[in-house]
Amino acid sequence: MTKIESELIRRWLNGWTVARSLSEAEPVESAGDGLRSKCDQPGREVEVFALRADEEPESLARLAAAVAAARQTTWLTVPTLRPGTVEAVVGAAGLELLHRSEWFMTTDLTEHPQHAPAAPYEREVRTEGPVTVVSLHDSSGDVAARGTIAVVGADAIADRIETDAAHRRRGLGRAMMSALAEAAVAQGARTGLLIASEEGQRLYSSLGWRYEAHVLIAGGRWFPPTGRTGSRRPIRPYARRTPADPPSEDARTYCDCLFRLCSGWPSISAAPARDHPQEGEACCRTGRAV
């Protein structure tokens, strides 16, 4: 295989927007180059998804140039079997690479292994329309792990799979994926799709999920609002800073906002220490599947 099929990317994106309650993605102006989703998140107002990066590198160059010129904070997500080429193209457009090691993965949900949560954890499954949310609760009733899956036709897209730091290495990831797969199959799904972070790839592989492509994510300059007037000036929350160059109050506020949005914790300081980002560094991942 020399490329990832654009139809597979479209199928994943259709389910991801349903899982996030987002509007349907729209074509980017250049015909067939990619799709554009309005996310309306701090630091991620728009996300552009490349459809033909491997078969036509020029299409990726056009998308990268458009993202670099965008006035809204925009991510460019690129599924590819040629990550080195993609990195060179987005770099030449002036974009900053945010994530380079994520995987696009698929599986046959009808053959998904089943694992029940061990005591004292209990499972809660809530389904509303095509979206199912699974929560695993500890003995005190607190959420120890959670995840979402959206069913679109015969596809099911897993999203926002996460386990609280205090409850890791107890098999909750396996139990979570088992519950999501079971719920999706009950709604008629057969094929599972997700984008896995580097941390989640070993778990999904052990459950039979197959690698389809790398996923690289790049972004342009960041312009969070500052001051009462809402004026904008660039900061780079993904760049490392030294003690001699501490993050500004604006950067700390913006970073905490991103962290609360993506992690569910009320603030960075309230989260377990092992989950703390370095101030001035990335404070959240893509929020897809950990």
CSV table of N, CA and C in Angstrom, one decimal, residues 2-169:
chain,number,residue,atom,x,y,z
A,2,THR,N,0.6,2.2,-0.9
A,2,THR,CA,1.4,3.4,-1.1
A,2,THR,C,0.7,4.6,-0.6
A,3,LYS,N,-0.5,4.5,-0.2
A,3,LYS,CA,-1.3,5.7,0.2
A,3,LYS,C,-2.4,5.2,1.1
A,4,ILE,N,-3.0,6.1,1.9
A,4,ILE,CA,-4.2,5.8,2.6
A,4,ILE,C,-5.3,6.4,1.8
A,5,GLU,N,-6.4,5.6,1.6
A,5,GLU,CA,-7.5,6.0,0.8
A,5,GLU,C,-8.2,7.2,1.4
A,6,SER,N,-8.5,8.1,0.6
A,6,SER,CA,-9.2,9.3,1.0
A,6,SER,C,-10.6,9.0,1.6
A,7,GLU,N,-11.3,7.9,1.1
A,7,GLU,CA,-12.6,7.5,1.5
A,7,GLU,C,-12.5,7.1,3.0
A,8,LEU,N,-11.4,6.4,3.4
A,8,LEU,CA,-11.2,6.0,4.8
A,8,LEU,C,-11.1,7.2,5.7
A,9,ILE,N,-10.4,8.2,5.2
A,9,ILE,CA,-10.3,9.4,6.0
A,9,ILE,C,-11.7,10.1,6.2
A,10,ARG,N,-12.4,10.1,5.1
A,10,ARG,CA,-13.7,10.7,5.1
A,10,ARG,C,-14.7,10.0,6.1
A,11,ARG,N,-14.6,8.7,6.1
A,11,ARG,CA,-15.4,7.9,7.0
A,11,ARG,C,-15.1,8.2,8.5
A,12,TRP,N,-13.8,8.3,8.8
A,12,TRP,CA,-13.4,8.6,10.1
A,12,TRP,C,-13.9,10.0,10.5
A,13,LEU,N,-13.7,11.0,9.6
A,13,LEU,CA,-14.1,12.3,9.9
A,13,LEU,C,-15.6,12.5,10.1
A,14,ASN,N,-16.4,11.8,9.3
A,14,ASN,CA,-17.8,11.8,9.5
A,14,ASN,C,-18.2,11.4,10.9
A,15,GLY,N,-17.6,10.3,11.4
A,15,GLY,CA,-17.9,9.8,12.7
A,15,GLY,C,-17.4,10.7,13.8
A,16,TRP,N,-16.2,11.3,13.6
A,16,TRP,CA,-15.5,12.2,14.6
A,16,TRP,C,-16.4,13.4,14.8
A,17,THR,N,-16.9,14.0,13.8
A,17,THR,CA,-17.8,15.2,13.9
A,17,THR,C,-19.1,14.8,14.7
A,18,VAL,N,-19.6,13.6,14.4
A,18,VAL,CA,-20.8,13.2,15.2
A,18,VAL,C,-20.5,13.0,16.6
A,19,ALA,N,-19.3,12.4,16.9
A,19,ALA,CA,-18.9,12.2,18.3
A,19,ALA,C,-18.7,13.5,19.1
A,20,ARG,N,-18.3,14.5,18.4
A,20,ARG,CA,-18.0,15.8,19.0
A,20,ARG,C,-19.2,16.8,18.9
A,21,SER,N,-20.3,16.4,18.3
A,21,SER,CA,-21.5,17.2,18.0
A,21,SER,C,-21.1,18.5,17.2
A,22,LEU,N,-20.2,18.3,16.2
A,22,LEU,CA,-19.8,19.3,15.3
A,22,LEU,C,-20.6,19.3,14.0
A,23,SER,N,-20.6,20.4,13.3
A,23,SER,CA,-21.2,20.5,12.0
A,23,SER,C,-20.4,19.6,11.0
A,24,GLU,N,-21.1,19.1,10.0
A,24,GLU,CA,-20.4,18.3,9.0
A,24,GLU,C,-19.3,19.1,8.4
A,25,ALA,N,-18.2,18.4,8.2
A,25,ALA,CA,-17.0,19.0,7.6
A,25,ALA,C,-17.3,19.4,6.1
A,26,GLU,N,-16.7,20.5,5.7
A,26,GLU,CA,-16.9,21.1,4.4
A,26,GLU,C,-15.7,21.0,3.6
A,27,PRO,N,-15.8,20.9,2.3
A,27,PRO,CA,-14.6,20.8,1.4
A,27,PRO,C,-13.8,22.1,1.5
A,28,VAL,N,-12.5,22.0,1.4
A,28,VAL,CA,-11.6,23.1,1.3
A,28,VAL,C,-11.8,23.7,-0.1
A,29,GLU,N,-11.5,24.9,-0.3
A,29,GLU,CA,-11.7,25.5,-1.7
A,29,GLU,C,-11.0,24.8,-2.8
A,30,SER,N,-9.8,24.4,-2.6
A,30,SER,CA,-9.1,23.6,-3.7
A,30,SER,C,-9.8,22.2,-3.8
A,31,ALA,N,-10.4,21.9,-4.9
A,31,ALA,CA,-11.2,20.8,-5.1
A,31,ALA,C,-10.5,19.5,-4.8
A,32,GLY,N,-11.1,18.8,-3.8
A,32,GLY,CA,-10.5,17.4,-3.4
A,32,GLY,C,-9.3,17.4,-2.5
A,33,ASP,N,-8.8,18.6,-2.2
A,33,ASP,CA,-7.5,18.6,-1.4
A,33,ASP,C,-7.8,18.2,0.1
A,34,GLY,N,-8.9,18.6,0.6
A,34,GLY,CA,-9.2,18.3,2.0
A,34,GLY,C,-10.5,18.8,2.5
A,35,LEU,N,-10.8,18.6,3.8
A,35,LEU,CA,-12.0,19.0,4.4
A,35,LEU,C,-11.7,19.8,5.6
A,36,ARG,N,-12.7,20.7,5.9
A,36,ARG,CA,-12.5,21.7,6.9
A,36,ARG,C,-13.6,21.6,8.0
A,37,SER,N,-13.2,21.5,9.2
A,37,SER,CA,-14.2,21.4,10.3
A,37,SER,C,-14.0,22.5,11.3
A,38,LYS,N,-15.1,23.1,11.7
A,38,LYS,CA,-15.1,24.2,12.6
A,38,LYS,C,-15.2,23.7,14.0
A,39,CYS,N,-14.1,23.8,14.8
A,39,CYS,CA,-14.1,23.1,16.1
A,39,CYS,C,-14.5,24.1,17.2
A,40,ASP,N,-14.2,25.4,17.0
A,40,ASP,CA,-14.6,26.4,18.0
A,40,ASP,C,-14.0,26.1,19.4
A,41,GLN,N,-12.8,25.6,19.5
A,41,GLN,CA,-12.1,25.4,20.7
A,41,GLN,C,-11.0,26.4,20.9
A,42,PRO,N,-10.6,26.8,22.1
A,42,PRO,CA,-9.5,27.7,22.3
A,42,PRO,C,-8.2,27.0,21.7
A,43,GLY,N,-7.5,27.7,20.8
A,43,GLY,CA,-6.3,27.2,20.2
A,43,GLY,C,-6.6,26.2,19.1
A,44,ARG,N,-7.8,26.0,18.8
A,44,ARG,CA,-8.2,25.0,17.7
A,44,ARG,C,-9.6,25.4,17.2
A,45,GLU,N,-9.6,26.6,16.6
A,45,GLU,CA,-10.9,27.1,16.1
A,45,GLU,C,-11.3,26.3,14.8
A,46,VAL,N,-10.3,25.9,14.0
A,46,VAL,CA,-10.6,25.2,12.8
A,46,VAL,C,-9.6,24.1,12.6
A,47,GLU,N,-10.0,23.0,12.0
A,47,GLU,CA,-9.1,21.9,11.7
A,47,GLU,C,-9.3,21.5,10.3
A,48,VAL,N,-8.2,21.4,9.5
A,48,VAL,CA,-8.2,21.0,8.1
A,48,VAL,C,-7.7,19.6,8.0
A,49,PHE,N,-8.3,18.8,7.3
A,49,PHE,CA,-7.9,17.4,7.1
A,49,PHE,C,-7.5,17.1,5.7
A,50,ALA,N,-6.2,16.7,5.5
A,50,ALA,CA,-5.7,16.5,4.1
A,50,ALA,C,-6.2,15.1,3.6
A,51,LEU,N,-6.7,15.1,2.4
A,51,LEU,CA,-7.2,13.8,1.8
A,51,LEU,C,-6.3,13.1,0.8
A,52,ARG,N,-5.4,13.9,0.2
A,52,ARG,CA,-4.6,13.3,-0.9
A,52,ARG,C,-3.1,13.6,-0.7
A,53,ALA,N,-2.6,13.7,0.5
A,53,ALA,CA,-1.2,14.1,0.8
A,53,ALA,C,-0.2,13.2,0.1
A,54,ASP,N,-0.5,11.8,0.1
A,54,ASP,CA,0.5,10.9,-0.5
A,54,ASP,C,0.4,10.9,-2.0
A,55,GLU,N,-0.8,10.9,-2.6
A,55,GLU,CA,-0.9,10.7,-4.0
A,55,GLU,C,-0.7,12.0,-4.8
A,56,GLU,N,-0.8,13.2,-4.1
A,56,GLU,CA,-0.6,14.4,-4.8
A,56,GLU,C,0.0,15.4,-3.7
A,57,PRO,N,1.3,15.4,-3.5
A,57,PRO,CA,2.0,16.3,-2.6
A,57,PRO,C,1.6,17.8,-2.8
A,58,GLU,N,1.4,18.2,-4.0
A,58,GLU,CA,1.0,19.6,-4.3
A,58,GLU,C,-0.3,20.0,-3.6
A,59,SER,N,-1.2,19.0,-3.4
A,59,SER,CA,-2.4,19.3,-2.7
A,59,SER,C,-2.1,19.6,-1.2
A,60,LEU,N,-1.2,18.9,-0.6
A,60,LEU,CA,-0.8,19.2,0.7
A,60,LEU,C,-0.1,20.6,0.8
A,61,ALA,N,0.7,20.9,-0.1
A,61,ALA,CA,1.4,22.2,-0.1
A,61,ALA,C,0.3,23.3,-0.2
A,62,ARG,N,-0.7,23.2,-1.0
A,62,ARG,CA,-1.8,24.2,-1.0
A,62,ARG,C,-2.5,24.3,0.3
A,63,LEU,N,-2.8,23.2,0.9
A,63,LEU,CA,-3.5,23.2,2.2
A,63,LEU,C,-2.6,23.9,3.3
A,64,ALA,N,-1.3,23.5,3.3
A,64,ALA,CA,-0.4,24.1,4.3
A,64,ALA,C,-0.3,25.6,4.1
A,65,ALA,N,-0.2,26.1,2.9
A,65,ALA,CA,-0.2,27.5,2.6
A,65,ALA,C,-1.4,28.2,3.1
A,66,ALA,N,-2.6,27.6,2.9
A,66,ALA,CA,-3.8,28.2,3.4
A,66,ALA,C,-3.9,28.2,4.9
A,67,VAL,N,-3.4,27.2,5.6
A,67,VAL,CA,-3.4,27.2,7.0
A,67,VAL,C,-2.4,28.2,7.6
A,68,ALA,N,-1.3,28.4,6.9
A,68,ALA,CA,-0.3,29.3,7.4
A,68,ALA,C,-0.8,30.8,7.3
A,69,ALA,N,-1.7,31.0,6.3
A,69,ALA,CA,-2.3,32.3,6.1
A,69,ALA,C,-3.6,32.6,6.8
A,70,ALA,N,-4.1,31.5,7.5
A,70,ALA,CA,-5.4,31.6,8.2
A,70,ALA,C,-5.3,32.6,9.3
A,71,ARG,N,-6.4,33.4,9.5
A,71,ARG,CA,-6.5,34.3,10.6
A,71,ARG,C,-7.0,33.6,11.9
A,72,GLN,N,-7.7,32.5,11.7
A,72,GLN,CA,-8.1,31.7,12.9
A,72,GLN,C,-7.1,30.7,13.3
A,73,THR,N,-7.0,30.3,14.5
A,73,THR,CA,-6.1,29.3,14.9
A,73,THR,C,-6.5,28.0,14.3
A,74,THR,N,-5.7,27.4,13.4
A,74,THR,CA,-6.0,26.3,12.6
A,74,THR,C,-5.0,25.2,12.7
A,75,TRP,N,-5.5,24.0,12.8
A,75,TRP,CA,-4.7,22.8,12.8
A,75,TRP,C,-4.8,22.1,11.4
A,76,LEU,N,-3.7,21.5,10.9
A,76,LEU,CA,-3.7,20.8,9.7
A,76,LEU,C,-3.3,19.3,10.1
A,77,THR,N,-4.3,18.4,9.9
A,77,THR,CA,-4.1,17.0,10.2
A,77,THR,C,-3.9,16.2,8.9
A,78,VAL,N,-2.8,15.4,8.9
A,78,VAL,CA,-2.4,14.7,7.6
A,78,VAL,C,-2.2,13.2,7.9
A,79,PRO,N,-3.1,12.4,7.5
A,79,PRO,CA,-2.9,10.9,7.5
A,79,PRO,C,-2.0,10.6,6.3
A,80,THR,N,-0.9,9.8,6.5
A,80,THR,CA,0.1,9.6,5.5
A,80,THR,C,0.9,8.4,5.7
A,81,LEU,N,1.4,7.8,4.6
A,81,LEU,CA,2.4,6.7,4.7
A,81,LEU,C,3.8,7.3,4.4
A,82,ARG,N,3.9,8.6,4.2
A,82,ARG,CA,5.2,9.2,4.0
A,82,ARG,C,5.4,10.4,4.9
A,83,PRO,N,5.5,10.1,6.2
A,83,PRO,CA,5.6,11.2,7.2
A,83,PRO,C,6.8,12.1,7.0
A,84,GLY,N,7.9,11.6,6.5
A,84,GLY,CA,9.1,12.5,6.2
A,84,GLY,C,8.8,13.5,5.2
A,85,THR,N,8.1,13.1,4.1
A,85,THR,CA,7.7,14.1,3.0
A,85,THR,C,6.7,15.1,3.6
A,86,VAL,N,5.7,14.6,4.3
A,86,VAL,CA,4.8,15.6,4.9
A,86,VAL,C,5.4,16.6,5.8
A,87,GLU,N,6.3,16.1,6.6
A,87,GLU,CA,7.0,17.0,7.5
A,87,GLU,C,7.8,18.1,6.8
A,88,ALA,N,8.4,17.7,5.7
A,88,ALA,CA,9.1,18.7,4.9
A,88,ALA,C,8.2,19.7,4.2
A,89,VAL,N,7.0,19.3,3.8
A,89,VAL,CA,6.1,20.2,3.1
A,89,VAL,C,5.5,21.2,4.0
A,90,VAL,N,5.0,20.7,5.2
A,90,VAL,CA,4.4,21.6,6.1
A,90,VAL,C,5.5,22.6,6.7
A,91,GLY,N,6.7,22.1,6.9
A,91,GLY,CA,7.8,23.0,7.4
A,91,GLY,C,8.1,24.1,6.4
A,92,ALA,N,8.1,23.7,5.1
A,92,ALA,CA,8.4,24.7,4.1
A,92,ALA,C,7.3,25.8,4.0
A,93,ALA,N,6.1,25.5,4.5
A,93,ALA,CA,5.0,26.5,4.5
A,93,ALA,C,5.0,27.3,5.7
A,94,GLY,N,6.0,27.0,6.6
A,94,GLY,CA,6.1,27.8,7.9
A,94,GLY,C,5.2,27.3,9.0
A,95,LEU,N,4.7,26.1,8.9
A,95,LEU,CA,3.9,25.5,10.0
A,95,LEU,C,4.8,24.9,11.0
A,96,GLU,N,4.2,24.8,12.2
A,96,GLU,CA,4.9,24.1,13.3
A,96,GLU,C,4.3,22.7,13.5
A,97,LEU,N,5.2,21.7,13.6
A,97,LEU,CA,4.7,20.3,13.8
A,97,LEU,C,4.3,20.1,15.2
A,98,LEU,N,3.1,19.8,15.5
A,98,LEU,CA,2.6,19.6,16.9
A,98,LEU,C,2.6,18.2,17.3
A,99,HIS,N,2.2,17.3,16.4
A,99,HIS,CA,2.3,15.8,16.7
A,99,HIS,C,2.7,15.1,15.5
A,100,ARG,N,3.7,14.2,15.7
A,100,ARG,CA,4.2,13.5,14.5
A,100,ARG,C,4.1,11.9,14.6
A,101,SER,N,3.6,11.4,15.7
A,101,SER,CA,3.7,10.0,16.0
A,101,SER,C,2.3,9.3,16.2
A,102,GLU,N,1.2,10.0,15.8
A,102,GLU,CA,-0.1,9.4,15.9
A,102,GLU,C,-0.4,8.4,14.8
A,103,TRP,N,-1.3,7.4,15.1
A,103,TRP,CA,-1.6,6.4,14.1
A,103,TRP,C,-3.1,6.4,13.7
A,104,PHE,N,-3.4,6.2,12.5
A,104,PHE,CA,-4.7,6.0,12.0
A,104,PHE,C,-4.9,4.4,12.1
A,105,MET,N,-5.9,3.9,12.8
A,105,MET,CA,-6.1,2.5,13.1
A,105,MET,C,-7.5,2.1,12.8
A,106,THR,N,-7.7,0.8,12.4
A,106,THR,CA,-9.0,0.2,12.2
A,106,THR,C,-9.1,-1.2,12.8
A,107,THR,N,-10.3,-1.7,12.9
A,107,THR,CA,-10.5,-3.0,13.4
A,107,THR,C,-11.8,-3.6,13.0
A,108,ASP,N,-12.0,-4.9,13.0
A,108,ASP,CA,-13.2,-5.6,12.9
A,108,ASP,C,-13.9,-5.7,14.2
A,109,LEU,N,-14.9,-4.9,14.5
A,109,LEU,CA,-15.5,-4.8,15.8
A,109,LEU,C,-16.2,-6.1,16.2
A,110,THR,N,-16.6,-6.9,15.2
A,110,THR,CA,-17.3,-8.1,15.6
A,110,THR,C,-16.4,-9.2,16.2
A,111,GLU,N,-15.1,-9.0,16.0
A,111,GLU,CA,-14.1,-9.9,16.6
A,111,GLU,C,-13.3,-9.2,17.7
A,112,HIS,N,-13.8,-8.1,18.2
A,112,HIS,CA,-13.1,-7.4,19.3
A,112,HIS,C,-13.0,-8.2,20.6
A,113,PRO,N,-11.9,-8.3,21.2
A,113,PRO,CA,-11.8,-9.1,22.5
A,113,PRO,C,-12.7,-8.4,23.5
A,114,GLN,N,-13.2,-9.2,24.4
A,114,GLN,CA,-14.0,-8.7,25.5
A,114,GLN,C,-13.3,-8.8,26.9
A,115,HIS,N,-13.3,-7.7,27.6
A,115,HIS,CA,-12.7,-7.7,28.9
A,115,HIS,C,-13.6,-6.9,29.8
A,116,ALA,N,-14.0,-7.5,30.9
A,116,ALA,CA,-14.8,-6.8,31.9
A,116,ALA,C,-13.9,-6.1,32.9
A,117,PRO,N,-14.4,-5.0,33.5
A,117,PRO,CA,-13.6,-4.3,34.5
A,117,PRO,C,-13.5,-5.1,35.7
A,118,ALA,N,-12.3,-5.1,36.3
A,118,ALA,CA,-12.1,-5.9,37.6
A,118,ALA,C,-12.8,-5.1,38.7
A,119,ALA,N,-13.1,-5.8,39.8
A,119,ALA,CA,-13.7,-5.2,41.0
A,119,ALA,C,-12.6,-4.2,41.5
A,120,PRO,N,-13.0,-3.1,42.1
A,120,PRO,CA,-14.4,-2.7,42.4
A,120,PRO,C,-15.0,-1.8,41.3
A,121,TYR,N,-14.4,-1.8,40.1
A,121,TYR,CA,-14.9,-0.9,39.1
A,121,TYR,C,-16.2,-1.3,38.5
A,122,GLU,N,-17.1,-0.4,38.2
A,122,GLU,CA,-18.4,-0.7,37.6
A,122,GLU,C,-18.6,0.2,36.3
A,123,ARG,N,-19.3,-0.4,35.4
A,123,ARG,CA,-19.4,0.2,34.1
A,123,ARG,C,-20.8,0.9,34.0
A,124,GLU,N,-20.8,2.1,33.4
A,124,GLU,CA,-22.0,2.8,33.1
A,124,GLU,C,-22.0,3.1,31.6
A,125,VAL,N,-23.0,2.8,30.9
A,125,VAL,CA,-23.1,3.0,29.4
A,125,VAL,C,-24.3,3.9,29.2
A,126,ARG,N,-24.1,5.0,28.5
A,126,ARG,CA,-25.2,5.9,28.1
A,126,ARG,C,-25.2,6.1,26.6
A,127,THR,N,-26.3,5.8,25.9
A,127,THR,CA,-26.4,6.0,24.5
A,127,THR,C,-27.5,7.0,24.2
A,128,GLU,N,-27.1,8.0,23.4
A,128,GLU,CA,-28.1,9.0,22.9
A,128,GLU,C,-27.9,9.1,21.4
A,129,GLY,N,-28.9,8.6,20.6
A,129,GLY,CA,-28.8,8.5,19.2
A,129,GLY,C,-27.6,7.7,18.8
A,130,PRO,N,-26.7,8.2,17.9
A,130,PRO,CA,-25.6,7.4,17.4
A,130,PRO,C,-24.4,7.4,18.3
A,131,VAL,N,-24.4,8.2,19.4
A,131,VAL,CA,-23.3,8.4,20.3
A,131,VAL,C,-23.4,7.6,21.6
A,132,THR,N,-22.4,6.8,22.0
A,132,THR,CA,-22.4,6.1,23.3
A,132,THR,C,-21.2,6.6,24.1
A,133,VAL,N,-21.5,6.9,25.3
A,133,VAL,CA,-20.4,7.3,26.3
A,133,VAL,C,-20.3,6.2,27.4
A,134,VAL,N,-19.1,5.7,27.6
A,134,VAL,CA,-18.9,4.7,28.6
A,134,VAL,C,-18.1,5.3,29.7
A,135,SER,N,-18.5,5.1,30.9
A,135,SER,CA,-17.7,5.5,32.1
A,135,SER,C,-17.5,4.3,33.0
A,136,LEU,N,-16.3,4.3,33.6
A,136,LEU,CA,-15.9,3.2,34.6
A,136,LEU,C,-15.7,4.0,35.9
A,137,HIS,N,-16.5,3.5,36.9
A,137,HIS,CA,-16.5,4.2,38.2
A,137,HIS,C,-15.8,3.4,39.2
A,138,ASP,N,-15.0,4.0,40.1
A,138,ASP,CA,-14.4,3.3,41.2
A,138,ASP,C,-15.4,3.1,42.4
A,139,SER,N,-14.9,2.6,43.5
A,139,SER,CA,-15.8,2.2,44.6
A,139,SER,C,-16.5,3.4,45.2
A,140,SER,N,-15.9,4.6,45.1
A,140,SER,CA,-16.5,5.8,45.6
A,140,SER,C,-17.4,6.5,44.6
A,141,GLY,N,-17.5,6.0,43.4
A,141,GLY,CA,-18.4,6.5,42.4
A,141,GLY,C,-17.8,7.5,41.5
A,142,ASP,N,-16.5,7.8,41.7
A,142,ASP,CA,-15.8,8.7,40.8
A,142,ASP,C,-15.5,8.1,39.5
A,143,VAL,N,-15.4,8.9,38.4
A,143,VAL,CA,-15.0,8.4,37.1
A,143,VAL,C,-13.5,8.1,37.1
A,144,ALA,N,-13.2,6.8,36.8
A,144,ALA,CA,-11.8,6.4,36.7
A,144,ALA,C,-11.4,6.4,35.2
A,145,ALA,N,-12.3,6.1,34.3
A,145,ALA,CA,-12.0,6.1,32.9
A,145,ALA,C,-13.3,6.4,32.1
A,146,ARG,N,-13.1,6.9,30.9
A,146,ARG,CA,-14.3,7.3,30.1
A,146,ARG,C,-13.9,7.2,28.6
A,147,GLY,N,-14.9,7.1,27.8
A,147,GLY,CA,-14.6,7.1,26.3
A,147,GLY,C,-15.9,7.3,25.6
A,148,THR,N,-15.8,7.6,24.3
A,148,THR,CA,-17.0,7.8,23.5
A,148,THR,C,-16.8,7.1,22.2
A,149,ILE,N,-17.9,6.6,21.6
A,149,ILE,CA,-17.9,6.0,20.3
A,149,ILE,C,-19.2,6.5,19.5
A,150,ALA,N,-19.0,6.8,18.2
A,150,ALA,CA,-20.1,7.3,17.4
A,150,ALA,C,-20.3,6.3,16.2
A,151,VAL,N,-21.5,5.9,16.0
A,151,VAL,CA,-21.8,5.0,14.9
A,151,VAL,C,-22.4,5.7,13.7
A,152,VAL,N,-21.8,5.6,12.6
A,152,VAL,CA,-22.3,6.2,11.3
A,152,VAL,C,-22.3,5.0,10.3
A,153,GLY,N,-23.5,4.5,10.0
A,153,GLY,CA,-23.6,3.4,9.1
A,153,GLY,C,-23.0,2.2,9.7
A,154,ALA,N,-22.1,1.5,9.0
A,154,ALA,CA,-21.4,0.4,9.5
A,154,ALA,C,-20.1,0.7,10.2
A,155,ASP,N,-19.8,2.0,10.4
A,155,ASP,CA,-18.5,2.4,11.0
A,155,ASP,C,-18.8,2.9,12.4
A,156,ALA,N,-17.8,2.8,13.3
A,156,ALA,CA,-17.9,3.3,14.6
A,156,ALA,C,-16.5,4.0,14.9
A,157,ILE,N,-16.6,5.2,15.3
A,157,ILE,CA,-15.4,6.0,15.5
A,157,ILE,C,-15.2,6.3,17.0
A,158,ALA,N,-14.1,5.7,17.6
A,158,ALA,CA,-13.8,5.9,19.0
A,158,ALA,C,-13.1,7.2,19.2
A,159,ASP,N,-13.4,7.9,20.3
A,159,ASP,CA,-12.9,9.2,20.6
A,159,ASP,C,-12.8,9.5,22.1
A,160,ARG,N,-11.8,10.3,22.4
A,160,ARG,CA,-11.6,10.8,23.8
A,160,ARG,C,-11.6,9.6,24.8
A,161,ILE,N,-10.7,8.7,24.5
A,161,ILE,CA,-10.5,7.5,25.4
A,161,ILE,C,-9.5,7.9,26.5
A,162,GLU,N,-9.8,7.9,27.8
A,162,GLU,CA,-8.9,8.4,28.8
A,162,GLU,C,-9.1,7.6,30.1
A,163,THR,N,-8.0,7.4,30.8
A,163,THR,CA,-8.0,6.8,32.1
A,163,THR,C,-7.3,7.8,33.1
A,164,ASP,N,-8.0,8.0,34.2
A,164,ASP,CA,-7.4,8.9,35.2
A,164,ASP,C,-6.0,8.3,35.7
A,165,ALA,N,-5.1,9.2,35.9
A,165,ALA,CA,-3.7,8.7,36.2
A,165,ALA,C,-3.7,7.8,37.5
A,166,ALA,N,-4.5,8.0,38.4
A,166,ALA,CA,-4.5,7.2,39.6
A,166,ALA,C,-5.0,5.8,39.4
A,167,HIS,N,-5.6,5.5,38.2
A,167,HIS,CA,-6.3,4.2,38.0
A,167,HIS,C,-5.6,3.5,36.8
A,168,ARG,N,-4.5,3.9,36.4
A,168,ARG,CA,-3.9,3.3,35.2
A,168,ARG,C,-3.2,2.0,35.6
A,169,ARG,N,-2.9,1.2,34.5
A,169,ARG,CA,-2.3,-0.2,34.7
A,169,ARG,C,-3.2,-1.1,35.5
